[in-house]
Amino acid sequence: MSWLVLVASGCMESVWAIALGKSEGFTHLGPTIVFVVALVLSMLGLSFAVKTLPTGTAYAVWVGIGAALTVIYGMVTGSEPANLARILLIAGLVGCVIGLKLVDGTTD
């Protein structure tokens, strides 16, 4: 259950990061509200996950998921360049996140 919550909170990290950019310094109400809600959900999920998962592993997975999804969103929307090198680096990041889960050693 902790891993599922951690993945969901990593996704919420991406949501709040994207919303932060769209809020333009908290001057747009809609993205600002999305930012706050996603930030709270993301932090609650991370805090739940670290009750049973090693903090370093949970944090690395959380950040990795959020970073990968945020960059993928940027490439899909055209706000960031998409090229083979970037795609391979994101794939490597995702592979490392999966690797951390595989070598974690917890049964949760």
Coordinates of C-alpha atoms in Angstrom, one line a residue:
M1 CA 0.0 0.0 0.0
S2 CA 2.8 2.4 0.8
W3 CA 4.3 2.0 -2.7
L4 CA 1.0 2.8 -4.3
V5 CA 0.5 5.9 -2.2
L6 CA 4.1 6.9 -2.9
V7 CA 3.5 6.6 -6.7
A8 CA 0.3 8.6 -6.5
S9 CA 2.0 11.3 -4.4
G10 CA 4.9 11.4 -6.9
C11 CA 2.2 12.1 -9.6
M12 CA 0.8 14.9 -7.4
E13 CA 4.3 16.3 -7.2
S14 CA 4.3 16.7 -11.0
V15 CA 0.8 18.3 -10.8
W16 CA 1.9 20.9 -8.3
A17 CA 5.1 21.7 -10.2
I18 CA 3.2 22.2 -13.4
A19 CA 0.5 24.3 -11.6
L20 CA 3.2 26.4 -10.0
G21 CA 4.5 27.4 -13.4
K22 CA 1.1 28.1 -14.7
S23 CA 0.2 30.2 -11.7
E24 CA 2.8 32.8 -12.8
G25 CA 3.9 33.8 -9.4
F26 CA 0.5 33.0 -7.8
T27 CA -1.2 35.6 -9.9
H28 CA -3.7 33.2 -11.5
L29 CA -6.2 31.8 -9.1
G30 CA -7.1 28.5 -10.8
P31 CA -3.5 27.1 -11.1
T32 CA -2.7 28.5 -7.6
I33 CA -5.6 26.4 -6.1
V34 CA -4.5 23.4 -8.0
F35 CA -0.9 23.9 -6.8
V36 CA -2.0 24.1 -3.1
V37 CA -4.3 21.1 -3.3
A38 CA -1.7 18.9 -5.2
L39 CA 1.1 20.1 -2.8
V40 CA -0.9 19.1 0.3
L41 CA -1.9 15.7 -1.2
S42 CA 1.7 15.0 -2.4
M43 CA 3.2 15.8 1.0
L44 CA 0.5 13.7 2.8
G45 CA 1.2 10.8 0.6
L46 CA 5.0 11.0 1.0
S47 CA 4.6 11.3 4.8
F48 CA 2.4 8.2 4.8
A49 CA 4.9 6.3 2.7
V50 CA 7.9 7.0 4.9
K51 CA 6.2 5.4 7.8
T52 CA 7.0 2.0 6.3
L53 CA 9.5 2.7 3.5
P54 CA 13.1 4.0 4.0
T55 CA 13.0 7.7 3.8
G56 CA 15.9 8.0 1.3
T57 CA 14.3 5.5 -1.1
A58 CA 10.8 7.0 -0.8
Y59 CA 12.1 10.5 -1.4
A60 CA 14.2 9.5 -4.4
V61 CA 11.2 7.6 -5.9
W62 CA 8.9 10.6 -5.2
V63 CA 11.2 13.1 -6.8
G64 CA 12.0 10.8 -9.7
I65 CA 8.4 10.3 -10.6
G66 CA 7.6 14.0 -10.2
A67 CA 10.6 15.1 -12.3
A68 CA 10.0 12.5 -15.0
L69 CA 6.3 13.3 -15.4
T70 CA 6.9 17.1 -15.3
V71 CA 9.5 16.9 -18.1
I72 CA 7.4 14.5 -20.2
Y73 CA 4.5 17.0 -19.8
G74 CA 6.7 19.8 -21.0
M75 CA 7.9 17.8 -24.0
V76 CA 4.3 16.7 -24.9
T77 CA 3.0 20.2 -24.7
G78 CA 6.0 21.7 -26.6
S79 CA 7.1 23.9 -23.8
E80 CA 10.4 21.9 -23.5
P81 CA 12.4 20.4 -26.3
A82 CA 11.9 16.7 -27.1
N83 CA 14.9 14.9 -28.5
L84 CA 16.4 11.4 -28.3
A85 CA 18.9 12.4 -25.6
R86 CA 16.2 13.8 -23.3
I87 CA 13.9 10.8 -23.9
L88 CA 16.7 8.4 -23.1
L89 CA 17.7 10.3 -19.9
I90 CA 14.0 10.2 -18.7
A91 CA 13.9 6.5 -19.5
G92 CA 17.0 6.1 -17.4
L93 CA 15.5 8.0 -14.5
V94 CA 12.3 5.9 -14.7
G95 CA 14.5 2.8 -14.7
C96 CA 16.3 3.9 -11.6
V97 CA 13.0 4.5 -9.8
I98 CA 11.9 1.0 -10.7
G99 CA 15.3 -0.3 -9.6
L100 CA 14.9 1.3 -6.2
K101 CA 11.6 -0.5 -5.8
L102 CA 13.1 -3.8 -6.8
V103 CA 16.0 -3.6 -4.4
D104 CA 14.0 -2.1 -1.5
G105 CA 13.5 -5.4 0.3
T106 CA 10.2 -4.4 2.0
T107 CA 7.1 -6.4 1.4
D108 CA 4.7 -3.4 1.4

